Short mmCIF file of C-alpha atoms in Angstrom, two decimals:
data_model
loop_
_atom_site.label_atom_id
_atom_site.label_comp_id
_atom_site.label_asym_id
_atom_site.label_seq_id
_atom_site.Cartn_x
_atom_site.Cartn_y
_atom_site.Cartn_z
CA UNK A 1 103.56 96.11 92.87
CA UNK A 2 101.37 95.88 89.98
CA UNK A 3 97.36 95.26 90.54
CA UNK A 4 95.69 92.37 88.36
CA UNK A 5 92.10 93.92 88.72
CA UNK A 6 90.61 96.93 90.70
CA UNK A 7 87.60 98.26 91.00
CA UNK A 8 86.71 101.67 91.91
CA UNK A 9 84.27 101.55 95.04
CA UNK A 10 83.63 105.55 95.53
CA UNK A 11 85.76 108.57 94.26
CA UNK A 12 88.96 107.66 96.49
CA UNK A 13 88.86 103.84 97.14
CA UNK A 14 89.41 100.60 95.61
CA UNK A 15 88.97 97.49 96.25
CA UNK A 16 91.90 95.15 94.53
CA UNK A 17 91.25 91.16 95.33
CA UNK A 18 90.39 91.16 98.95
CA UNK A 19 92.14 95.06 99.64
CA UNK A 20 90.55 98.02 99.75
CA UNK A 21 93.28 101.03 98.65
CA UNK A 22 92.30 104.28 99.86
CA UNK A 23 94.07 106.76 97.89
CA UNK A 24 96.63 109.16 99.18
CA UNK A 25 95.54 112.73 100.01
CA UNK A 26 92.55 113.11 98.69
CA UNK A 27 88.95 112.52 99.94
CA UNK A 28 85.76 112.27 97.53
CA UNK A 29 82.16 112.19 97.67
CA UNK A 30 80.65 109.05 100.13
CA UNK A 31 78.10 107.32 98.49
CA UNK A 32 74.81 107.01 100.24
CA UNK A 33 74.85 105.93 103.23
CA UNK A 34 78.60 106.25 103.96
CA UNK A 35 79.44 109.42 105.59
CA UNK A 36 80.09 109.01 109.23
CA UNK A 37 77.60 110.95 111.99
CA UNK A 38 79.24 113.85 112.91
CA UNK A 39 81.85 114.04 109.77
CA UNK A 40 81.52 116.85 107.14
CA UNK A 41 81.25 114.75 104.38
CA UNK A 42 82.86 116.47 100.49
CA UNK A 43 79.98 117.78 98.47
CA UNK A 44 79.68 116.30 95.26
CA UNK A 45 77.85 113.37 93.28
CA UNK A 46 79.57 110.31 94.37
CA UNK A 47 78.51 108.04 91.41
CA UNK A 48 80.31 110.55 88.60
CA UNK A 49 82.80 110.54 91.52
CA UNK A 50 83.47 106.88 91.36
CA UNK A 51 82.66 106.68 87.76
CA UNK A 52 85.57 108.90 86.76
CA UNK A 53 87.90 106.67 89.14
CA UNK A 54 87.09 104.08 86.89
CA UNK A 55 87.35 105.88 83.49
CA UNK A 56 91.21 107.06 84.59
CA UNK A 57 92.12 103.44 85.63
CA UNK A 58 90.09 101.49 82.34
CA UNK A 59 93.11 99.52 80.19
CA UNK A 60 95.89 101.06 82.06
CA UNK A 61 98.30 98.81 84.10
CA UNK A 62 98.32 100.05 87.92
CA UNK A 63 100.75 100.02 90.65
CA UNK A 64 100.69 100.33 93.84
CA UNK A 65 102.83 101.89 96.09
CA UNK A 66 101.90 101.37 99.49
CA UNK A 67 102.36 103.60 102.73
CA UNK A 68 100.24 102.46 105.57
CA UNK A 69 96.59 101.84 106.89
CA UNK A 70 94.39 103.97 107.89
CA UNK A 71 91.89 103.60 110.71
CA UNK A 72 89.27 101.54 108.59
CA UNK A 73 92.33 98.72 107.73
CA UNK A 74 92.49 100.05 104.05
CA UNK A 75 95.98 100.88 102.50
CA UNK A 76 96.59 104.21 101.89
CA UNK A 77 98.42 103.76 98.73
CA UNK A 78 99.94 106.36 95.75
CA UNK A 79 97.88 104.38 93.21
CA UNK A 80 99.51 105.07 89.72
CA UNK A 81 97.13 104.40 86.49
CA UNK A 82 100.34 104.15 83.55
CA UNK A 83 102.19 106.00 85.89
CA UNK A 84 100.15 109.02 86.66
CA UNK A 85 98.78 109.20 89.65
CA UNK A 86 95.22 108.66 90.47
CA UNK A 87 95.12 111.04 93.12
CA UNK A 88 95.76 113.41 90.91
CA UNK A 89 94.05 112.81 88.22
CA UNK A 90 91.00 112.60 90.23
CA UNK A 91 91.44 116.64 91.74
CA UNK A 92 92.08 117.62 88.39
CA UNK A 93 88.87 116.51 87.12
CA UNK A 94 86.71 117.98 90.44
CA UNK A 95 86.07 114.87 91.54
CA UNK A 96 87.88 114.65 94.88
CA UNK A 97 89.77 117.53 97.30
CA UNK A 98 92.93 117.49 98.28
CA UNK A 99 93.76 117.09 102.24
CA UNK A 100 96.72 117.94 103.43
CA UNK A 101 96.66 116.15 106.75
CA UNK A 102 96.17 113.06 104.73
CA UNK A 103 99.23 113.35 102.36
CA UNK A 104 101.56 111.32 103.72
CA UNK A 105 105.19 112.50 103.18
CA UNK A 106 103.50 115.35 100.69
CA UNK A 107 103.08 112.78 98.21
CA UNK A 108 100.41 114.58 96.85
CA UNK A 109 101.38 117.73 96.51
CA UNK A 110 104.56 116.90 94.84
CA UNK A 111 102.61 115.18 92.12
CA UNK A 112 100.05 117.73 91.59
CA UNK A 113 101.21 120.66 92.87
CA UNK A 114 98.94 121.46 96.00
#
């Protein structure tokens, strides 16, 4: 299904209309504020984080291919920015890790090569 208008909330979510899409596999910085006592959180700048989110989704038609929810209620979803995956694009430019345990059906690592 294709997205009218996303916006990037952190590194590895977005919030399209009323849903928030967590991206498959990967996890990013949490902005301030965000990362859960007791969690170990990804090191990193989460603004540049959630700023180059943005920059790989600007003018490009998105779809989304849903595969669940996640324990917050937010889709985890192989988002696609002109049909390369966000995911991706988003480990390739240091901005996010990839998790394995979070990869559902090695989605992922298929893409990117993990």
């Amino acid at each position: 299904m294709a997205a009218l208008s996303c916006l990037a909330t952190d590194g590895d979510t977005l919030r399209c209309g009323s849903e928030r899409v967590r991206l498959v596999g990967i996890d990013a910085p949490e902005m301030p504020g965000h990362c859960a006592s007791g969690r170990i959180c990804v090191k990193g700048d989460p603004f540049a984080s959630r700023d180059a989110l943005s920059e790989a989704m600007r003018g490009k038609t998105l779809t989304i291919v849903r595969l669940g929810k996640d324990r917050y209620g937010r889709t985890i979803a192989d988002v696609r920015a002109d049909g390369k995956s966000l995911s991706c694009a988003q480990i390739k430019a240091g901005q996010a890790i990839y998790v394995k345990k979070w990869d559902n059906g090695q989605t992922v690592a298929r893409q990117c090569g993990e």
